[in-house]
Coordinates of C-alpha atoms and ligand atoms in Angstrom, one line a residue:
X1 CA -24.0 -12.0 -3.9
X2 CA -26.0 -15.2 -3.8
X3 CA -23.9 -18.3 -3.0
X4 CA -24.8 -21.6 -4.5
X5 CA -23.0 -24.8 -5.4
X6 CA -19.7 -24.4 -3.6
X7 CA -17.0 -26.7 -4.9
X8 CA -15.9 -28.3 -1.6
X9 CA -16.2 -32.1 -1.1
X10 CA -16.4 -34.0 2.2
X11 CA -12.7 -34.9 2.0
X12 CA -11.7 -31.2 2.1
X13 CA -12.9 -31.1 5.7
X14 CA -10.4 -30.7 8.5
X15 CA -12.4 -28.2 10.5
X16 CA -14.7 -30.2 12.8
X17 CA -16.1 -28.0 15.5
X18 CA -14.4 -30.1 18.2
X19 CA -11.0 -29.8 16.4
X20 CA -11.4 -26.1 16.0
X21 CA -12.4 -25.6 19.6
X22 CA -9.5 -27.7 20.8
X23 CA -7.0 -25.8 18.7
X24 CA -8.4 -22.4 19.9
X25 CA -8.2 -23.5 23.5
X26 CA -4.6 -24.7 23.0
X27 CA -3.7 -21.4 21.3
X28 CA -5.3 -19.4 24.1
X29 CA -3.5 -21.4 26.8
X30 CA -0.1 -20.9 25.0
X31 CA -0.9 -17.2 24.6
X32 CA -1.4 -16.9 28.4
X33 CA 2.0 -18.5 28.9
X34 CA 3.6 -16.2 26.4
X35 CA 1.5 -13.1 26.2
X36 CA 4.1 -10.8 24.7
X37 CA 6.0 -12.5 22.0
X38 CA 9.4 -10.7 21.5
X39 CA 10.3 -8.9 18.3
X40 CA 12.9 -11.5 17.4
X41 CA 10.3 -14.3 17.4
X42 CA 7.8 -12.1 15.5
X43 CA 10.5 -11.4 12.9
X44 CA 11.3 -15.1 12.6
X45 CA 7.6 -15.8 12.1
X46 CA 7.2 -13.1 9.4
X47 CA 10.4 -14.2 7.6
X48 CA 9.4 -17.9 7.5
X49 CA 5.9 -17.0 6.3
X50 CA 7.5 -15.0 3.5
X51 CA 10.0 -17.7 2.5
X52 CA 7.7 -20.6 2.6
X53 CA 5.2 -18.8 0.4
X54 CA 7.9 -17.8 -2.1
X55 CA 9.2 -21.4 -2.1
X56 CA 5.8 -22.6 -3.1
X57 CA 5.1 -19.9 -5.7
X58 CA 4.5 -22.3 -8.6
X59 CA 2.4 -24.6 -6.5
X60 CA 0.1 -21.7 -5.5
X61 CA 0.0 -20.5 -9.1
X62 CA -1.1 -24.0 -10.3
X63 CA -3.6 -24.6 -7.5
X64 CA -5.3 -21.2 -7.9
X65 CA -5.4 -21.6 -11.7
X66 CA -7.0 -25.0 -11.4
X67 CA -9.6 -23.7 -8.9
X68 CA -10.6 -20.9 -11.3
X69 CA -10.4 -23.0 -14.4
X70 CA -7.7 -20.6 -15.6
X71 CA -5.9 -17.8 -13.8
X72 CA -2.9 -16.0 -15.5
X73 CA 0.2 -16.9 -13.5
X74 CA 1.2 -13.2 -13.8
X75 CA -2.0 -12.2 -12.0
X76 CA -1.2 -14.5 -9.2
X77 CA 2.3 -13.1 -8.9
X78 CA 1.2 -9.5 -9.2
X79 CA -1.9 -9.5 -7.1
X80 CA -1.0 -12.1 -4.5
X81 CA 2.7 -13.0 -4.2
X82 CA 4.0 -9.4 -4.7
X83 CA 1.4 -7.9 -2.4
X84 CA 2.3 -10.3 0.3
X85 CA 6.0 -9.7 -0.2
X86 CA 5.4 -5.9 0.1
X87 CA 3.3 -6.5 3.3
X88 CA 6.0 -8.6 4.9
X89 CA 8.9 -6.3 4.1
X90 CA 6.9 -3.3 5.4
X91 CA 6.1 -5.2 8.6
X92 CA 9.7 -6.3 9.0
X93 CA 10.9 -2.8 8.6
X94 CA 8.4 -1.0 10.9
X95 CA 7.0 -3.4 13.5
X96 CA 9.8 -2.7 16.1
X97 CA 8.7 1.0 16.0
X98 CA 5.0 0.1 16.1
X99 CA 5.6 -2.2 19.1
X100 CA 7.2 0.5 21.3
X101 CA 5.4 2.0 24.3
X102 CA 4.3 5.5 23.2
X103 CA 4.4 8.6 25.2
X104 CA 1.1 10.4 25.4
X105 CA 0.4 14.0 26.5
X106 CA -0.8 14.5 30.1
X107 CA -3.2 17.4 30.9
X108 CA -1.7 20.1 33.3
X109 CA -4.0 19.2 36.2
X110 CA -2.7 15.7 36.4
X111 CA 1.0 16.5 36.2
X112 CA 3.6 15.4 37.2
X113 CA 1.9 12.1 36.6
X114 CA 2.3 10.8 33.0
X115 CA 0.5 8.7 30.3
X116 CA 1.7 6.0 28.1
X117 CA 0.1 3.8 25.4
X118 CA 1.3 0.2 25.4
X119 CA 0.5 -1.9 22.3
X120 CA -0.3 -5.4 23.4
X121 CA -1.1 -8.6 21.4
X122 CA -4.7 -9.6 21.6
X123 CA -4.3 -13.4 21.6
X124 CA -5.9 -15.5 18.9
X125 CA -7.1 -13.9 15.7
X126 CA -9.7 -15.6 13.5
X127 CA -9.3 -15.0 9.7
X128 CA -12.1 -15.8 7.2
X129 CA -11.1 -15.2 3.6
X130 CA -12.8 -15.3 0.2
X131 CA -11.9 -17.1 -3.0
X132 CA -11.1 -14.2 -5.4
X133 CA -7.5 -13.5 -4.2
X134 CA -7.4 -16.5 -1.9
X135 CA -3.7 -16.3 -1.0
X136 CA -3.4 -12.5 -0.5
X137 CA -6.6 -12.3 1.5
X138 CA -5.7 -15.1 3.9
X139 CA -2.1 -14.0 4.3
X140 CA -2.3 -10.2 4.5
X141 CA -4.4 -10.4 7.7
X142 CA -2.0 -13.1 9.0
X143 CA 0.9 -10.7 8.5
X144 CA -0.9 -8.2 10.7
X145 CA -1.8 -10.8 13.2
X146 CA 1.7 -12.3 13.6
X147 CA 3.4 -8.9 13.5
X148 CA 1.3 -7.8 16.4
X149 CA 2.3 -10.9 18.3
X150 CA -0.8 -13.1 18.0
X151 CA -1.6 -16.6 17.1
X152 CA -4.1 -17.2 14.3
X153 CA -6.7 -19.6 12.8
X154 CA -7.7 -19.3 9.2
X155 CA -10.8 -20.4 7.3
X156 CA -10.3 -20.0 3.5
X157 CA -13.1 -20.3 1.0
X158 CA -14.6 -23.5 -0.1
X159 CA -14.6 -22.2 -3.7
X160 CA -10.9 -22.7 -3.9
X161 CA -10.4 -26.2 -2.4
X162 CA -7.0 -27.0 -4.0
X163 CA -5.6 -23.7 -2.9
X164 CA -7.0 -24.1 0.6
X165 CA -5.5 -27.6 1.0
X166 CA -2.2 -26.3 -0.2
X167 CA -2.3 -23.3 2.2
X168 CA -2.8 -25.7 5.1
X169 CA 0.1 -27.9 3.9
X170 CA 2.5 -25.1 3.3
X171 CA 1.8 -23.2 6.5
X172 CA 2.0 -26.5 8.4
X173 CA 5.7 -26.7 7.2
X174 CA 6.7 -23.7 9.3
X175 CA 4.1 -23.2 12.0
X176 CA 2.6 -25.7 14.5
X177 CA -1.2 -25.7 14.5
X178 CA -0.9 -24.0 17.9
X179 CA 0.6 -21.0 16.1
X180 CA -1.3 -20.9 12.8
X181 CA -4.1 -23.3 12.0
X182 CA -6.1 -23.7 8.8
X183 CA -9.7 -25.0 8.9
X184 CA -10.9 -26.6 5.7
X185 CA -14.5 -27.2 4.7
X186 CA -17.7 -25.6 3.5
X187 CA -20.2 -23.2 4.8
X188 CA -21.0 -25.5 7.8
X189 CA -17.3 -25.2 8.9
X190 CA -17.4 -21.4 8.2
X191 CA -20.5 -21.1 10.4
X192 CA -18.9 -22.9 13.3
X193 CA -15.7 -21.0 12.8
X194 CA -17.5 -17.6 13.1
X195 CA -19.0 -18.7 16.4
X196 CA -15.6 -19.3 18.1
X197 CA -14.5 -17.1 20.9
X198 CA -11.6 -15.4 19.2
X199 CA -9.9 -12.3 20.6
X200 CA -10.6 -10.7 17.2
X201 CA -12.2 -11.9 14.0
X202 CA -11.3 -10.5 10.5
X203 CA -13.8 -11.4 7.8
X204 CA -13.2 -10.7 4.1
X205 CA -16.2 -11.5 1.9
X206 CA -19.6 -10.4 0.8
X207 CA -21.8 -7.9 2.6
X208 CA -24.5 -10.5 3.0
X209 CA -22.3 -13.1 4.7
X210 CA -20.6 -10.3 6.6
X211 CA -23.9 -9.6 8.3
X212 CA -24.2 -13.2 9.4
X213 CA -20.6 -13.4 10.6
X214 CA -20.9 -10.1 12.5
X215 CA -24.0 -11.4 14.3
X216 CA -22.3 -14.6 15.2
X217 CA -19.3 -12.8 16.5
X218 CA -21.4 -10.3 18.4
X219 CA -23.1 -13.2 20.3
X220 CA -19.6 -13.7 22.0
X221 CA -18.7 -10.0 21.9
X222 CA -15.8 -10.9 19.6
X223 CA -14.6 -7.6 18.0
X224 CA -14.8 -7.8 14.2
X225 CA -13.1 -6.3 11.3
X226 CA -15.3 -6.7 8.2
X227 CA -13.7 -6.3 4.8
X228 CA -16.8 -6.4 2.5
X229 CA -17.8 -5.6 -1.1
X230 CA -20.1 -3.3 -2.9
X231 CA -20.4 -1.2 -6.0
X232 CA -17.4 0.9 -6.6
X233 CA -18.0 3.8 -9.0
X234 CA -15.6 5.5 -11.4
X235 CA -16.5 9.1 -12.3
X236 CA -15.0 10.3 -15.6
X237 CA -14.8 14.1 -15.7
X238 CA -14.8 16.1 -18.9
X239 CA -11.2 17.2 -17.9
X240 CA -9.9 13.6 -17.9
X241 CA -7.4 12.3 -20.3
X242 CA -9.7 9.8 -22.0
X243 CA -7.0 7.6 -23.5
X244 CA -5.3 7.1 -20.2
X245 CA -8.7 6.6 -18.4
X246 CA -9.7 3.9 -21.0
X247 CA -6.4 2.0 -20.7
X248 CA -6.3 2.1 -16.9
X249 CA -10.0 1.3 -16.4
X250 CA -9.9 -1.6 -18.8
X251 CA -6.9 -3.1 -17.1
X252 CA -8.3 -2.7 -13.6
X253 CA -11.7 -4.1 -14.7
X254 CA -10.3 -7.2 -16.5
X255 CA -7.7 -8.1 -13.8
X256 CA -8.9 -11.5 -12.5
X257 CA -11.9 -11.1 -15.0
X258 CA -13.4 -8.4 -12.8
X259 CA -13.5 -10.7 -9.7
X260 CA -11.9 -8.0 -7.6
X261 CA -13.5 -6.3 -4.6
X262 CA -12.2 -2.9 -5.7
X263 CA -12.8 -3.4 -9.5
X264 CA -14.6 -0.4 -11.0
X265 CA -18.2 -1.6 -10.8
X266 CA -19.8 1.1 -13.0
X267 CA -18.9 4.3 -14.7
X268 CA -20.6 7.7 -14.5
X269 CA -20.0 10.1 -17.4
X270 CA -21.8 12.6 -19.7
X271 CA -24.0 11.1 -22.3
X272 CA -22.0 12.7 -25.1
X273 CA -18.9 10.7 -24.1
X274 CA -20.5 7.3 -23.6
X275 CA -20.4 5.9 -27.1
X276 CA -16.7 6.8 -27.8
X277 CA -15.6 5.7 -24.4
X278 CA -17.3 2.3 -24.7
X279 CA -15.8 1.7 -28.1
X280 CA -12.4 2.7 -26.9
X281 CA -12.6 0.3 -23.9
X282 CA -13.8 -2.5 -26.2
X283 CA -10.9 -2.0 -28.5
X284 CA -8.4 -1.6 -25.6
X285 CA -9.7 -5.0 -24.2
X286 CA -9.2 -6.6 -27.6
X287 CA -5.6 -5.3 -27.6
X288 CA -5.0 -6.7 -24.2
X289 CA -6.6 -10.0 -25.1
X290 CA -6.6 -10.7 -28.9
X291 CA -8.9 -13.6 -28.0
X292 CA -10.6 -14.4 -24.7
X293 CA -11.3 -18.1 -25.1
X294 CA -8.2 -20.2 -24.6
X295 CA -6.1 -17.2 -23.6
X296 CA -3.8 -18.1 -20.7
X297 CA -3.7 -14.4 -19.7
X298 CA -7.5 -14.2 -19.1
X299 CA -9.1 -15.6 -16.0
X300 CA -12.2 -17.8 -15.9
X301 CA -15.2 -17.1 -13.7
X302 CA -14.8 -19.1 -10.5
X303 CA -17.9 -21.3 -10.7
X304 CA -20.9 -22.2 -12.9
X305 CA -23.2 -20.5 -10.3
X306 CA -21.3 -17.2 -10.7
X307 CA -21.2 -17.5 -14.5
X308 CA -25.0 -18.0 -14.5
X309 CA -25.4 -15.0 -12.1
X310 CA -23.5 -12.7 -14.5
X311 CA -25.5 -13.9 -17.5
X312 CA -28.6 -13.2 -15.5
X313 CA -27.5 -9.6 -14.8
X314 CA -27.0 -9.1 -18.5
X315 CA -30.3 -10.6 -19.5
X316 CA -32.1 -8.5 -17.0
X317 CA -30.4 -5.3 -18.2
X318 CA -31.2 -6.2 -21.9
X319 CA -34.8 -6.9 -21.0
X320 CA -35.1 -3.5 -19.4
X321 CA -33.7 -1.7 -22.5
X322 CA -29.9 -1.6 -22.0
X323 CA -27.5 -2.0 -25.0
X324 CA -24.8 -4.7 -24.7
X325 CA -21.4 -4.5 -26.4
X326 CA -19.1 -7.5 -26.1
X327 CA -15.3 -7.4 -26.8
X328 CA -13.7 -9.9 -29.2
X329 CA -15.3 -12.3 -31.5
X330 CA -15.0 -15.6 -29.7
X331 CA -17.1 -18.6 -30.1
X332 CA -19.8 -18.3 -27.4
X333 CA -20.0 -22.1 -26.7
X334 CA -16.2 -22.2 -26.2
X335 CA -16.4 -19.2 -23.9
X336 CA -19.1 -20.8 -21.8
X337 CA -17.2 -24.1 -21.7
X338 CA -14.2 -22.2 -20.2
X339 CA -16.4 -20.0 -18.0
X340 CA -14.9 -16.9 -19.6
X341 CA -16.8 -13.7 -20.3
X342 CA -15.1 -11.0 -22.4
X343 CA -15.3 -7.3 -21.4
X344 CA -19.0 -6.5 -21.8
X345 CA -20.1 -2.9 -21.7
X346 CA -23.6 -2.1 -20.9
X347 CA -25.0 1.3 -21.9
X348 CA -28.4 3.0 -21.6
X349 CA -28.6 1.6 -18.1
X350 CA -31.1 2.7 -15.5
X351 CA -30.9 2.4 -11.7
X352 CA -33.7 -0.2 -11.6
X353 CA -31.6 -2.8 -13.5
X354 CA -30.1 -5.6 -11.3
X355 CA -26.7 -4.8 -12.8
X356 CA -27.0 -1.3 -11.2
X357 CA -28.2 -2.7 -7.9
X358 CA -25.9 -5.6 -6.9
X359 CA -22.1 -5.9 -6.9
X360 CA -21.1 -7.3 -10.3
X361 CA -17.9 -9.0 -9.5
X362 CA -17.2 -10.0 -13.1
X363 CA -16.2 -8.3 -16.4
X364 CA -19.4 -6.5 -17.1
X365 CA -19.3 -2.8 -17.0
X366 CA -22.4 -0.7 -17.0
X367 CA -22.1 3.0 -17.8
X368 CA -24.6 5.4 -16.3
X369 CA -25.1 8.7 -17.9
X370 CA -24.5 11.7 -15.6
X371 CA -24.3 15.2 -16.8
X372 CA -22.7 16.9 -13.9
X373 CA -20.5 16.2 -10.8
X374 CA -23.5 17.2 -8.7
X375 CA -25.6 14.4 -10.3
X376 CA -22.8 11.8 -9.9
X377 CA -22.2 12.7 -6.2
X378 CA -25.9 12.7 -5.5
X379 CA -26.3 9.2 -7.2
X380 CA -23.4 7.8 -5.1
X381 CA -24.3 9.4 -1.8
X382 CA -27.9 8.1 -2.0
X383 CA -26.6 4.5 -2.1
X384 CA -24.6 2.2 0.0
X385 CA -21.2 3.6 0.7
X386 CA -18.8 1.9 -1.7
X387 CA -15.6 0.1 -0.9
X388 CA -13.7 2.2 -3.5
X389 CA -14.3 5.3 -5.6
X390 CA -12.4 6.4 -8.7
X391 CA -12.2 9.8 -10.3
X392 CA -10.5 10.7 -13.6
X393 CA -9.8 14.3 -14.4
X394 CA -7.6 17.3 -14.0
X395 CA -9.9 19.9 -12.5
X396 CA -8.6 20.5 -9.0
X397 CA -11.9 22.1 -7.7
X398 CA -13.9 19.1 -8.8
X399 CA -11.3 16.7 -7.3
X400 CA -11.6 18.5 -4.0
X401 CA -15.3 18.3 -4.1
X402 CA -15.2 14.5 -4.9
X403 CA -12.8 13.9 -1.9
X404 CA -14.9 16.0 0.5
X405 CA -18.4 15.2 -0.6
X406 CA -18.2 11.4 -1.2
X407 CA -17.7 8.7 1.4
X408 CA -16.0 5.4 0.3
X409 CA -13.6 3.0 1.9
X410 CA -10.7 4.3 -0.2
X411 CA -10.0 6.3 -3.4
X412 CA -7.6 6.2 -6.3
X413 CA -7.4 9.3 -8.5
X414 CA -6.7 8.9 -12.2
X415 CA -6.5 5.1 -11.9
X416 CA -8.2 2.3 -10.2
X417 CA -7.4 -0.2 -7.4
X418 CA -3.9 1.0 -6.5
X419 CA -4.8 2.4 -3.1
X420 CA -5.3 -1.1 -1.9
X421 CA -1.6 -2.0 -2.0
X422 CA -0.3 1.1 -0.3
X423 CA 1.0 -0.2 3.1
X424 CA 1.2 3.3 4.5
X425 CA -2.6 4.0 4.2
X426 CA -5.5 2.1 5.8
X427 CA -7.4 -0.3 3.7
X428 CA -11.1 -1.0 4.6
X429 CA -14.7 -0.2 3.8
X430 CA -17.2 2.0 5.4
X431 CA -20.9 1.2 6.2
X432 CA -22.1 -1.7 4.1
X433 CA -18.6 -2.0 2.4
X434 CA -16.9 -2.8 5.7
X435 CA -16.0 -1.9 9.2
X436 CA -12.4 -1.3 10.5
X437 CA -9.2 -1.5 8.4
X438 CA -5.9 -3.2 8.1
X439 CA -2.6 -3.1 6.2
X440 CA 0.6 -1.6 7.6
X441 CA 0.5 0.2 10.9
X442 CA -3.3 0.3 10.9
X443 CA -3.3 -3.5 10.7
X444 CA -0.9 -3.7 13.6
X445 CA -3.2 -1.6 15.7
X446 CA -6.3 -3.6 14.6
X447 CA -4.7 -6.8 15.9
X448 CA -3.3 -5.1 19.1
X449 CA -4.8 -3.8 22.2
X450 CA -3.6 -0.2 22.5
X451 CA -3.6 -0.1 26.3
X452 CA -3.7 3.3 28.0
X453 CA -1.7 3.5 31.2
X454 CA -1.7 6.4 33.7
X455 CA 1.4 6.6 35.9
X456 CA 0.4 8.4 39.1
X457 CA 3.1 10.6 40.7
X458 CA 4.1 10.9 44.4
X459 CA 2.5 14.3 44.4
X460 CA -1.1 13.7 43.2
X461 CA -3.4 16.7 43.4
X462 CA -6.3 14.4 42.9
X463 CA -5.6 12.5 46.2
X464 CA -6.7 15.6 48.0
X465 CA -10.2 15.2 46.6
X466 CA -11.7 12.8 49.1
X467 CA -14.4 12.9 51.7
X468 CA -15.1 14.4 54.1
X469 CA -15.1 17.3 51.6
X470 CA -14.0 20.5 53.3
X471 CA -12.2 23.7 52.4
X472 CA -9.2 21.9 50.8
X473 CA -11.5 20.0 48.4
X474 CA -13.4 23.3 47.5
X475 CA -10.1 25.0 46.8
X476 CA -9.0 22.1 44.6
X477 CA -12.4 22.1 42.7
X478 CA -12.2 25.8 42.1
X479 CA -8.6 25.5 40.7
X480 CA -9.7 22.6 38.5
X481 CA -12.6 24.6 37.1
X482 CA -10.2 27.2 36.0
X483 CA -7.6 24.9 34.3
X484 CA -9.7 22.1 32.8
Ligands
NAD501 P1 -18.4 -14.9 0.8 O1 -19.0 -13.9 1.7 O2 -19.4 -15.8 0.1 O3 -17.4 -15.9 1.6 C1 -16.3 -15.4 2.4 C2 -16.1 -16.4 3.5 O4 -17.3 -16.6 4.2 C3 -15.6 -17.8 3.0 O5 -14.5 -18.2 3.8 C4 -16.8 -18.7 3.3 O6 -16.4 -19.9 3.7 C5 -17.5 -18.0 4.5 N1 -19.0 -18.1 4.5 C6 -19.8 -18.3 3.5 N2 -21.1 -18.4 3.9 C7 -21.0 -18.3 5.2 C8 -22.0 -18.3 6.3 N3 -23.3 -18.5 6.0 N4 -21.6 -18.2 7.6 C9 -20.3 -18.0 7.8 N5 -19.3 -17.9 6.9 C10 -19.7 -18.1 5.6 O7 -17.5 -14.1 -0.2 P2 -16.8 -14.7 -1.5 O8 -17.9 -15.0 -2.6 O9 -15.8 -15.7 -1.2 O10 -16.0 -13.3 -2.0 C11 -16.6 -12.3 -2.8 C12 -17.0 -11.2 -2.0 O11 -16.0 -10.7 -1.1 C13 -17.4 -9.9 -2.8 O12 -18.5 -9.3 -2.3 C14 -16.2 -9.1 -2.7 O13 -16.4 -7.7 -2.9 C15 -15.8 -9.3 -1.3 N6 -14.3 -9.1 -1.1 C16 -14.0 -8.0 -0.3 C17 -12.6 -7.7 -0.1 C18 -12.2 -6.6 0.7 O14 -11.0 -6.5 1.0 N7 -13.1 -5.7 1.2 C19 -11.7 -8.5 -0.8 C20 -12.1 -9.5 -1.6 C21 -13.4 -9.8 -1.7

């Protein structure tokens, strides 16, 4: 996605390079003094994080809504507050077990020595987050970082300045800046932030900026988790329950007005189904939102630049022969004033259209005709690996083929987006949609060093393997050749 015209102003800045370097150096020094924060302290950190966010629920709802122009309070509760609550409760329940030293098997030739894996906090975690779910995507990595015993520095997006300021204020009530620090500012601050010597950096955002951030982190050999975007397809099989598919896809696509990293980006289905499916989605959208303009339940597009970008995708598709169907009957000028775009279905699409090439990140939904599963899988596998993939149907053989023959960050079957909030499975992309994963135990491991330790025994066979090599060494080597 192209970024222009961010909303930040100079008074949003609190992230000068000197300040960030000083905080990082303090955090690192404190970490050296206390390299293994005990469970009780981690538990206290997670609990106070959860309570302070809950206490400020309405402030977050208001700030995010103002930053967007409008965001339904229910969407902020469902997709941000509840996800965080689930993440914290899961971490509180399971972290003591994840923190334990684990026994690991030891090969026969090394016994009676033994192996252990000791999870160890890394130190200071850098967290860079986007604007689309600004609270969830700053705090979910923070839960993983704190649960694993780290300190953290966060750089939220400049597109949500009111939220970012509030986050800094709210976290500042329960954490010192030497525990959790929030850097405010624009791309200049983000650029400096990504060049800091963190012990791990997690970046959530676009693939283009992810490339820049990964390069900057690589210069310092800072390990990186990249949670990126991409075009997430939904395949509608002939065996699908179409009514259910229509309702679920419309809901998933219009949540946050399509500004969701795992929103279904485009549909693949047989030509014979396209027209009925498109009509059904339009009418489902009109049931969800009897009007789009002025509707408190419908989210605005974050910024004029993104609104223009989406209009541009439509224009390009129309110029290249696509058919456009817009839900509702709202006044166009009013919609534009409120930066709202109703569900817009684009049919008769071709792969050369921009809408089929870049991540949409808005309520436009192209449908690409595909007559068979082979055709759909081939289309998907010849392109960048998507962050999410959806399949609707009942045919078990086809389902198995989809799971085995496609590669995507994650999958939801017969619905969309839900895999993201399962704390017991990893969440992350693959290839251009991301690198690494977090949430739940996988997140704990991402923000820990899983240290392998070999405990040598009094009776080490290996200690006989030393120069000058004589008959004893030959005997040992022959024995090892047999058992290894
Ligand atoms: P973005 O990449 O523009 O910005 C993300 C972060 O990068 C922000 O904090 C910003 O300050 C910083 N940044 C911007 N330019 C930078 C630069 N040149 N150098 C260093 N840092 C820079 O992304 P966005 O527009 O905020 O978010 C939308 C994108 O994020 C979409 O592509 C979406 O798919 C993706 N996303 C992915 C996930 C996921 O979990 N995989 C979740 C949400 C959004």
